[in-house]
Coordinates of C-alpha atoms in Angstrom, one line a residue:
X280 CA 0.0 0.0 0.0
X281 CA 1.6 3.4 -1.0
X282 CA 2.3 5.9 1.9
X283 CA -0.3 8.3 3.3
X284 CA 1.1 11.9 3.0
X285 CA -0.3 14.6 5.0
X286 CA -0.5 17.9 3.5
X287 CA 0.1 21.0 5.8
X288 CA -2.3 23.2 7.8
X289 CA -5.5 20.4 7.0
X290 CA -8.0 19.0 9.6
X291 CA -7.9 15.2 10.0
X292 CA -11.2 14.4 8.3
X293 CA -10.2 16.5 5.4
X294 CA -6.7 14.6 5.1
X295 CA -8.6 11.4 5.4
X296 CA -11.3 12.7 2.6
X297 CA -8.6 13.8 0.4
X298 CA -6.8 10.4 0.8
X299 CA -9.8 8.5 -0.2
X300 CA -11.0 10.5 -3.2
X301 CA -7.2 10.5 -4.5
X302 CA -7.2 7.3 -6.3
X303 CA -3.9 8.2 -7.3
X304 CA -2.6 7.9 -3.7
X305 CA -4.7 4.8 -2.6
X306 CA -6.1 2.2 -4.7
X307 CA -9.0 0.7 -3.1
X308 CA -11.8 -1.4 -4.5
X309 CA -15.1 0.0 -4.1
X310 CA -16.2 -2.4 -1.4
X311 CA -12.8 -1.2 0.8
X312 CA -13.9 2.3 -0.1
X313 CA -17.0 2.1 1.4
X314 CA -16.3 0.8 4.2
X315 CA -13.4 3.4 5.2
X316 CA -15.7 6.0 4.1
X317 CA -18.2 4.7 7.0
X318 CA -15.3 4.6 9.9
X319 CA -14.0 8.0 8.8
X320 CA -17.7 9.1 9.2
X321 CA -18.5 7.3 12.9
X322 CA -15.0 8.7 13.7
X323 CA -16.2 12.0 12.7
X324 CA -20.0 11.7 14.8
X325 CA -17.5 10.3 17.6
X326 CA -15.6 13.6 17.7
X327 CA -18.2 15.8 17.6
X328 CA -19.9 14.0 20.2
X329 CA -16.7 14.4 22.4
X330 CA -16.7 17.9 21.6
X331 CA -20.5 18.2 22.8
X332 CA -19.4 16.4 25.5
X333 CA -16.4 18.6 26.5
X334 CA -18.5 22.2 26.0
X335 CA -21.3 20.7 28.2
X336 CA -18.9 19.3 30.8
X337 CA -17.5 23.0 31.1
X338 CA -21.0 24.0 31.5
X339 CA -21.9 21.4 34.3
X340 CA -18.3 22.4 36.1
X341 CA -19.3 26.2 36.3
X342 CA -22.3 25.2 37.4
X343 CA -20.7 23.5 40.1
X344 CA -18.2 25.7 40.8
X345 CA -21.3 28.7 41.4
X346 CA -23.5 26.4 43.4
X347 CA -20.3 25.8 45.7
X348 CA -19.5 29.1 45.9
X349 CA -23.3 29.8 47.2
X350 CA -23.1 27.2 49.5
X351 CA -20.1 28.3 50.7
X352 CA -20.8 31.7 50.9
X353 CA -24.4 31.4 52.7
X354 CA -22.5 28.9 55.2
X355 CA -20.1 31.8 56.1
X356 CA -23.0 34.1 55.8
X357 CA -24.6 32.0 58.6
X358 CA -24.4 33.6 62.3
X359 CA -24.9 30.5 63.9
X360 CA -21.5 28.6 64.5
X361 CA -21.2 25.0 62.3
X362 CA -19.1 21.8 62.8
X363 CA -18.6 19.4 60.6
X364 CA -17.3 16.0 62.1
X365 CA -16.8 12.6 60.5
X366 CA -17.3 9.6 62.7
X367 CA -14.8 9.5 65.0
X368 CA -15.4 12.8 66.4
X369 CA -13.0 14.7 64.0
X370 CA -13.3 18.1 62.6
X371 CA -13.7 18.4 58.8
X372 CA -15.1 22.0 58.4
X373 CA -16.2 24.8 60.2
X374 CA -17.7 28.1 59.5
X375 CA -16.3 32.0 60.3
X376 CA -18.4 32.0 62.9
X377 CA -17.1 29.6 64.9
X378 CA -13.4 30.3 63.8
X379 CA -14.5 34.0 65.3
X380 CA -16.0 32.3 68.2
X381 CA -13.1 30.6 69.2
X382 CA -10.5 33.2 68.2
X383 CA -8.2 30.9 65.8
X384 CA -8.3 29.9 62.4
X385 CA -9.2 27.1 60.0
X386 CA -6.4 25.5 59.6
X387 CA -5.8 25.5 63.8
X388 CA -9.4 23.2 64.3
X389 CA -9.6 21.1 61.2
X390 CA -8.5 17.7 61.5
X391 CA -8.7 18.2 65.5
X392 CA -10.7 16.2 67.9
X393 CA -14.2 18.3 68.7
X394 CA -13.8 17.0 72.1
X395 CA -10.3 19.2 72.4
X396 CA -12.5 22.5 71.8
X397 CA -15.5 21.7 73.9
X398 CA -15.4 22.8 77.3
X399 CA -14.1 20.1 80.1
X400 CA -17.6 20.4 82.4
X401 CA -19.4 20.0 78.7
X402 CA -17.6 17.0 77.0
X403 CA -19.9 14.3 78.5
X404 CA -22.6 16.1 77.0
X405 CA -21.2 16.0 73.6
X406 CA -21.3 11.9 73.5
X407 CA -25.2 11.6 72.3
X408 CA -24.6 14.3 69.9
X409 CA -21.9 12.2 68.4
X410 CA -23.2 8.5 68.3
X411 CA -24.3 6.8 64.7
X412 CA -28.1 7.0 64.4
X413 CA -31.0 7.3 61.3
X414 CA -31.1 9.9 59.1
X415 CA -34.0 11.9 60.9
X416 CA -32.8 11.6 64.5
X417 CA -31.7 14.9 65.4
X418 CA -30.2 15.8 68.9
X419 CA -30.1 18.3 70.9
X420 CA -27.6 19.5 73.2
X421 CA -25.8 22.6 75.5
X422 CA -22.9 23.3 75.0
X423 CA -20.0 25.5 76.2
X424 CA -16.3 25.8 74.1
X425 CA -13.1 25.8 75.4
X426 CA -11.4 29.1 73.9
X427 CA -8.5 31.2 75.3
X428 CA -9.4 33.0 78.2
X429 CA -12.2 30.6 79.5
X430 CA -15.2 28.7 78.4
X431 CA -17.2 30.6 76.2
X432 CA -20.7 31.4 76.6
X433 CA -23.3 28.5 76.1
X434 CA -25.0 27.5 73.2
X435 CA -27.6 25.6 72.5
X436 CA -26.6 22.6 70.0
X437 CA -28.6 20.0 67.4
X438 CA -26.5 17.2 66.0
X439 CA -27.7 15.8 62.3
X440 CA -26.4 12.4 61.6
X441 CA -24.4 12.2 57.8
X442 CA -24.7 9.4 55.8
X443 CA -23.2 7.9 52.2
X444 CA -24.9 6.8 49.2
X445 CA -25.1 3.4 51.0
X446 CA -26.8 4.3 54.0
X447 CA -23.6 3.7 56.2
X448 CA -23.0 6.6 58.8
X449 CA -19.9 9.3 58.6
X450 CA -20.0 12.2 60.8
X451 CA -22.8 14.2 62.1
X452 CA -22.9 18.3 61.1
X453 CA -23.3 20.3 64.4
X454 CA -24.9 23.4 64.6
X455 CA -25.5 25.9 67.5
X456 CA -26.2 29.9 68.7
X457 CA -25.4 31.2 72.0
X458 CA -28.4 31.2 74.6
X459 CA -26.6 32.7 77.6
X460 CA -27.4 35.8 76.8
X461 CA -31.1 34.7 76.3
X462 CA -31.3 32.5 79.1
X463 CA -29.7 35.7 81.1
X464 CA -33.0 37.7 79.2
X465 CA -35.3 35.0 80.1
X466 CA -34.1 34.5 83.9
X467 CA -35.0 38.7 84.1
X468 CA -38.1 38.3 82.9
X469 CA -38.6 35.2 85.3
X470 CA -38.1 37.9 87.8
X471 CA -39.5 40.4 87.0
X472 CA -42.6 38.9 86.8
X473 CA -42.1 37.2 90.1
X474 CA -41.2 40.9 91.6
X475 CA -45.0 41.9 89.8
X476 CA -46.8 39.4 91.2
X477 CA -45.3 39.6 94.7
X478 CA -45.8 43.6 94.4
X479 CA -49.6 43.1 92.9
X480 CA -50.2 40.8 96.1
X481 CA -48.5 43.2 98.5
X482 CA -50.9 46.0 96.8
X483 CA -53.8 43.9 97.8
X484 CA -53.0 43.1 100.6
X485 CA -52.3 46.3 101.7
X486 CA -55.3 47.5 100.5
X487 CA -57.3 44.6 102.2
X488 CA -55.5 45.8 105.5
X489 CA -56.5 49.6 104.7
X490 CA -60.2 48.4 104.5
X491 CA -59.9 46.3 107.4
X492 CA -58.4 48.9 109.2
X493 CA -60.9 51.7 108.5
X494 CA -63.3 48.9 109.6
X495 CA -62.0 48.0 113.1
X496 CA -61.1 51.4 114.3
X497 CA -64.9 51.8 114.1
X498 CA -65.4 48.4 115.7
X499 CA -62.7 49.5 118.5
X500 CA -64.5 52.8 119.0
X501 CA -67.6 51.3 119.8
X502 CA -66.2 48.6 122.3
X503 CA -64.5 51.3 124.6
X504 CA -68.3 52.5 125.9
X505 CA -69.1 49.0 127.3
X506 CA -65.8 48.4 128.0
X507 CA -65.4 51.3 130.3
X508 CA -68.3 50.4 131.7
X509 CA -67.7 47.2 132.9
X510 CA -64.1 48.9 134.2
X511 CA -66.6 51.4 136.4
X512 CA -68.9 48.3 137.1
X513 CA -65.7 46.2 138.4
X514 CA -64.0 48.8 140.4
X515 CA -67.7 49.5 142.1
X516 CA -68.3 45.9 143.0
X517 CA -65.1 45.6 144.6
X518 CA -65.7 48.9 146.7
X519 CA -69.0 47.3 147.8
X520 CA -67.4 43.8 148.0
X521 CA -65.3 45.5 150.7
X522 CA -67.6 47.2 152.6
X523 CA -70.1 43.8 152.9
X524 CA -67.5 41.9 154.2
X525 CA -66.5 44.9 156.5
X526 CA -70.5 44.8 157.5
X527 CA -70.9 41.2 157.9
X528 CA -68.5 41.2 159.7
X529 CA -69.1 43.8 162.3
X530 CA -72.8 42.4 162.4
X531 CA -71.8 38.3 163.2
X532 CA -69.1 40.3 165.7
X533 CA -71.5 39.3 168.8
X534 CA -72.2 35.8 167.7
X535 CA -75.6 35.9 167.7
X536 CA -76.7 32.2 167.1
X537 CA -79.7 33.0 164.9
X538 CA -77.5 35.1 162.4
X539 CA -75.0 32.5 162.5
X540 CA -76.7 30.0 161.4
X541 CA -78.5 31.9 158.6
X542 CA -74.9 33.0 157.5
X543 CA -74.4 29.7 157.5
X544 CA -77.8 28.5 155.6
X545 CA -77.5 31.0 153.1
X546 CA -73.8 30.1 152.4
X547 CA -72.5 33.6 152.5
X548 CA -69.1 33.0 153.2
X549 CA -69.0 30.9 149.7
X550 CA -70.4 33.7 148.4
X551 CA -67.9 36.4 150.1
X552 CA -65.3 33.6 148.7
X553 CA -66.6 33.7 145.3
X554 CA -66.3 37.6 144.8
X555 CA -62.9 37.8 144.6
X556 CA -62.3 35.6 141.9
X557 CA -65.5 36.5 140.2
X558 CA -64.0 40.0 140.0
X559 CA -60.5 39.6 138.8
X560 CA -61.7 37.6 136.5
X561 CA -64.1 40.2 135.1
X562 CA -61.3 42.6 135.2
X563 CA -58.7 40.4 133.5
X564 CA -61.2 39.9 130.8
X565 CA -61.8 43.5 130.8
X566 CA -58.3 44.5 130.6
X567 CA -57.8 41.4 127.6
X568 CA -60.6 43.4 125.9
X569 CA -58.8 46.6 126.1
X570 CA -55.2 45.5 125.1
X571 CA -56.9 43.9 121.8
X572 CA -59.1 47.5 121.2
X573 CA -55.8 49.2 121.5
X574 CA -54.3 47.1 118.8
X575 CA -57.3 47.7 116.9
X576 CA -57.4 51.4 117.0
X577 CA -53.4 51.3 116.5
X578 CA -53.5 49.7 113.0
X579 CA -56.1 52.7 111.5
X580 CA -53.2 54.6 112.2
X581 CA -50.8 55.5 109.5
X582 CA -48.1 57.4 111.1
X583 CA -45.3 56.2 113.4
X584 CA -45.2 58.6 116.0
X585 CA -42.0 59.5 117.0
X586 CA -39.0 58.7 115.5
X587 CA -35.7 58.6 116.8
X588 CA -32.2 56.6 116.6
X589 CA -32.3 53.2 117.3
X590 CA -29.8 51.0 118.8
X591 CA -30.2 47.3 117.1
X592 CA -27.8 45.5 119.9
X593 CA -29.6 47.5 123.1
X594 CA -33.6 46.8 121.0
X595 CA -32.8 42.6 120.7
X596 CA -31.3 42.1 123.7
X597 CA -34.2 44.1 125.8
X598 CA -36.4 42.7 123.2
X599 CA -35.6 39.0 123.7
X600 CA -35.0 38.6 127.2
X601 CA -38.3 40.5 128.1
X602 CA -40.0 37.7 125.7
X603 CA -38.0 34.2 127.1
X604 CA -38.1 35.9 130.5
X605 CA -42.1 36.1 130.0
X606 CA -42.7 32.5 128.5
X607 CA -40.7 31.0 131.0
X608 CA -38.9 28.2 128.8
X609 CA -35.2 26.9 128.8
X610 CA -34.0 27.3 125.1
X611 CA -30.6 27.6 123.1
X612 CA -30.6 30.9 122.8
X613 CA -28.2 32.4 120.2
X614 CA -28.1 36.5 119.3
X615 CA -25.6 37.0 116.5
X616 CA -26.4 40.8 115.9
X617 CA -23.4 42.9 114.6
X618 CA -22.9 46.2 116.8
X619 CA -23.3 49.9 116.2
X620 CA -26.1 48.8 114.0
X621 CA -28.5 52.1 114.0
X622 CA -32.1 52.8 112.0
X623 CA -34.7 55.2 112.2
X624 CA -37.7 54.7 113.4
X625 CA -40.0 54.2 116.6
X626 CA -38.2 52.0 119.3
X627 CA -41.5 51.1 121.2
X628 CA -43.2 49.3 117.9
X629 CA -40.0 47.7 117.0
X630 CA -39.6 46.3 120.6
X631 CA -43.2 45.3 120.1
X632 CA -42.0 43.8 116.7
X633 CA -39.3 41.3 117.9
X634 CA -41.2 40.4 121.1
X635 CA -44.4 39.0 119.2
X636 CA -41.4 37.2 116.3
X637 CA -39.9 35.9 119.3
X638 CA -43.0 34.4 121.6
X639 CA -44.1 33.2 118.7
X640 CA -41.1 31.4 117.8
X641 CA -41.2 29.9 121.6
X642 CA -44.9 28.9 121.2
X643 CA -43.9 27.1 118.0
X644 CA -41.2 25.5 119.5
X645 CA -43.6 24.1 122.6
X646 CA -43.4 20.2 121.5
X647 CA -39.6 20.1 120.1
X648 CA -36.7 18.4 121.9
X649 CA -33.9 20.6 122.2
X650 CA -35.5 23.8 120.9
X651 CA -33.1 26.5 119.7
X652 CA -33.8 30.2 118.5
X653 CA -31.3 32.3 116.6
X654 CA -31.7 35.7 116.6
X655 CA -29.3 37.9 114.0
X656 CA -29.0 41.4 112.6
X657 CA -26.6 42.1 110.2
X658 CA -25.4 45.1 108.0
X659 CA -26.7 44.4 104.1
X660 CA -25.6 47.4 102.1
X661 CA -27.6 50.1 103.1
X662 CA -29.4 48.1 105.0
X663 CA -30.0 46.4 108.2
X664 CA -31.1 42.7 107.7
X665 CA -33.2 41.1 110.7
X666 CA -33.9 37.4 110.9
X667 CA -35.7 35.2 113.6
X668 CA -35.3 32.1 112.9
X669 CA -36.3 28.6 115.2
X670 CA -36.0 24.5 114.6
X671 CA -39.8 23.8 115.8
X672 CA -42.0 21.6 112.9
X673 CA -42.4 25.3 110.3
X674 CA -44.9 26.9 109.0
X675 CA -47.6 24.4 106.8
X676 CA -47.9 25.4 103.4
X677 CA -51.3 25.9 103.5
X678 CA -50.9 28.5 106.0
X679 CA -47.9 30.4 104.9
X680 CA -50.3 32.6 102.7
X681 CA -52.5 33.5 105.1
X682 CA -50.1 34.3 108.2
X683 CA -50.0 37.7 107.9
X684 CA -53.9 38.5 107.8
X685 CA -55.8 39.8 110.7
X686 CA -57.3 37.2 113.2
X687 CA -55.8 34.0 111.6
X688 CA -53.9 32.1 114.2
X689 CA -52.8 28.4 114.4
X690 CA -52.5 28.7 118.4
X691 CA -55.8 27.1 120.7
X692 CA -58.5 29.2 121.6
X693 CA -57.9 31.7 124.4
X694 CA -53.9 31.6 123.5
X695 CA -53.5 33.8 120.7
X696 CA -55.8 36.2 118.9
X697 CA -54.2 36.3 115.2
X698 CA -53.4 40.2 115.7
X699 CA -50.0 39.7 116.8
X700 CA -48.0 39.2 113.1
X701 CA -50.7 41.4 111.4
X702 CA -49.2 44.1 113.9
X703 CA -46.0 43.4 113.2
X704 CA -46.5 43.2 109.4
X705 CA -47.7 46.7 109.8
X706 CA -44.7 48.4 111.6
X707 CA -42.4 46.9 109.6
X708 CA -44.2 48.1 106.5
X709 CA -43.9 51.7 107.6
X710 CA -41.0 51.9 108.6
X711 CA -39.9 50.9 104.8
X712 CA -39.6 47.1 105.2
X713 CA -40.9 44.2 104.6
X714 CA -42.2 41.2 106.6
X715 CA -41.4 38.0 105.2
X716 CA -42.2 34.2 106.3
X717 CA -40.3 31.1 105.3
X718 CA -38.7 28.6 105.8
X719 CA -35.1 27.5 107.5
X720 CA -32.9 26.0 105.9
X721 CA -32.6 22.9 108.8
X722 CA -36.5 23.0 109.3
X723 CA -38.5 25.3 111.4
X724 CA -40.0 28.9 110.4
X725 CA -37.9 31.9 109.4
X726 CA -39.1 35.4 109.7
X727 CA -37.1 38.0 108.0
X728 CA -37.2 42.5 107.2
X729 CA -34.9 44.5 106.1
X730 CA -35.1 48.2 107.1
X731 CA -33.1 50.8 106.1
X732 CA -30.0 51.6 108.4
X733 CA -29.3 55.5 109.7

């Protein structure tokens, strides 16, 4: 066969062409001809093909090449930090915002284990976030991150499981934004609304003890008539008590037998015997009723009467010992009360104060073993903190919300008449405090004010 020449500056399929239609060049039988003609033609389909293929191959890479760039950039775009891990915990990629987070850069966190950037108190939390699971079982997590200068704040993190095109699991993508600051937000509000409803109650109450106020100064001023009449009635009967006895006497001075024995009939001396109890206790309920009017007509009043320096030692210790001196009772005792402690106010009602905190505290105290009472007053800022606190069995819930009203008492009939802390609650109030109820932290009741120191 005579050798194929190439002429200069021609394309392949023209060479080829020209080779075939120069029968001077190639002799081929028509059947040969044919056939070459055909491959040079599929040859020629075949490169055009691959040049389709090429052009639309540079299409589908910029394609690519744009969609990653979005991805890419709307993943840095993203304020929320992002981890991705493979599935032994390592890092594969990470966005700005958690390099910014942490304070280092990519190349400082990628192939590193997660575990060395997560906080040490955190790291058995990051375990569930890290095991294999199915494709829809997302977990959630708190996390904080180990960065120079301290843990950082913490965030709130959901782990997605990654898997191949065979199903098998590779990694999980971690994603997470910081809720310390709205946990911080959240535990104000939390407060705040506590603060509201504790002030709304206070206003109610307040205004509950105005009205009931109003109401039993009238009550009060309508008891001192008969009560000062029974006074006038008691202090009579014992004048005239006297002067039968005086007369009785004198008359049964001769002996007369007749007399005598009607004395004796009539059971006089019984009677004579009888007055005298009869009468104080007429007067000791008289003088009862009296003490409770005055309390009455002292809450309608709104003022506090003179005011003066207070010492806090010299008030507890008077105010104390007068109370365990009245009750009687052997308890552990213990005054922890900080000195030259001074406020402003009206000595008499805070001595009146502490006395009814501490008797009450006794009284509460009546069925315990070793009963002890701690007394303390102790310099809080500006203020001066009080707090009576005893071991007896506390206050039951379903009382604590009702302690401070007017008449309610837990004590038997005839030992208490639920005036006392309703009092107290009063003078504390103006006098800028506070009277709280709770309870300690070994058992037993607490009651606590704070009032502003001078």
């Amino acid at each position: 066969m005579p050798e194929v020449t190439h002429p200069p500056e021609t394309s392949e399929t023209e060479t080829l062409l020209k080779l075939i239609s120069n029968r001077g060049a190639m002799e081929l039988d028509q059947e040969r001809e044919g056939a070459w003609i055909e491959v040079i033609r599929k040859m020629d389909e075949v490169y055009s093909d691959l040049l389709r293929y090429e052009v639309d191959l540079e299409h589908k890479n910029a394609e690519l090449e744009e969609a990653q760039a979005f991805v890419t950039n709307v993943i840095e775009s993203v304020s929320d930090i992002l981890i991705v891990c493979d599935a032994k915990g390592l890092v594969q990629q990470v966005n700005s915002a958690f390099q910014h987070m942490l304070g280092c850069s990519v190349a400082d966190i990628v192939g590193k284990d997660i575990a060395d950037v997560i906080a040490a108190q955190d790291r058995a939390k990051l375990v569930p976030l890290l095991k294999p699971r199915g494709a829809s079982d997302v977990v959630d997590g708190e996390l904080r991150f180990s960065r120079e200068g301290g843990s950082s704040d913490l965030f709130a993190i959901n782990g997605s499981p990654r898997h191949d095109h065979r199903g098998r699991f590779i990694g999980v993508v971690l994603t997470g934004r910081p809720i310390g600051e709205l946990r911080r937000a959240y535990e104000e509000l939390h407060k705040a609304h506590h603060e509201l409803q504790r002030a709304q109650r206070q206003l109610v109450e307040q205004e509950k003890m105005a009205s009931l106020g109003r109401l039993v100064a009238g009550v009060a001023h309508e008891l001192n008539n008969p009560i000062s009449f029974v006074y006038g009635n008691v202090h009579t009967l014992m004048r005239y008590r006297t002067a039968i006895v005086a007369y009785l006497d004198a008359v049964h001075g001769e002996k007369d037998s007749d007399l005598t024995a009607e004395r004796r009939s009539l059971r006089i001396d019984e009677i004579l015997e009888d007055f005298g109890p009869l009468i104080e206790g007429t007067l000791e309920g008289a003088v009862r009723i009296s003490e409770i009017v005055k309390n009455l007509r002292r809450l309608s009043f709104s003022k506090l009467g003179e005011v003066e320096r207070v010492n806090i030692e010299r008030l507890i210790n008077t105010a104390v010992l007068w109370a365990v001196r009245t009750k009687q009772v052997r308890i552990d005792l213990q005054m922890e009360v900080e000195p030259e402690l001074w406020i402003s106010g009206n000595e008499g009602q805070l001595h009146q104060v502490i006395v009814n905190l501490v008797e009450n505290a006794i009284d509460a105290m009546r069925g315990t073993e070793s009963p002890r009472l701690v007394v303390s007053a102790v310099r809080k800022g500006h203020e001066i903190l009080f707090r009576i606190s005893d071991n007896g069995p506390g206050i039951d819930k379903d009382h604590i919300s009702h302690i401070f009203e007017p008449f309610f008492t837990t004590k038997r009939v005839g030992e208490g008449t639920g005036l006392g802390l309703w009092i107290s609650y009063g003078i504390v109030r103006e006098h800028g405090g506070e009277l709280l109820a709770g309870y300690g932290p070994e058992g037993g009741a607490t009651f606590s004010f704070a009032l502003p120191s001078a």
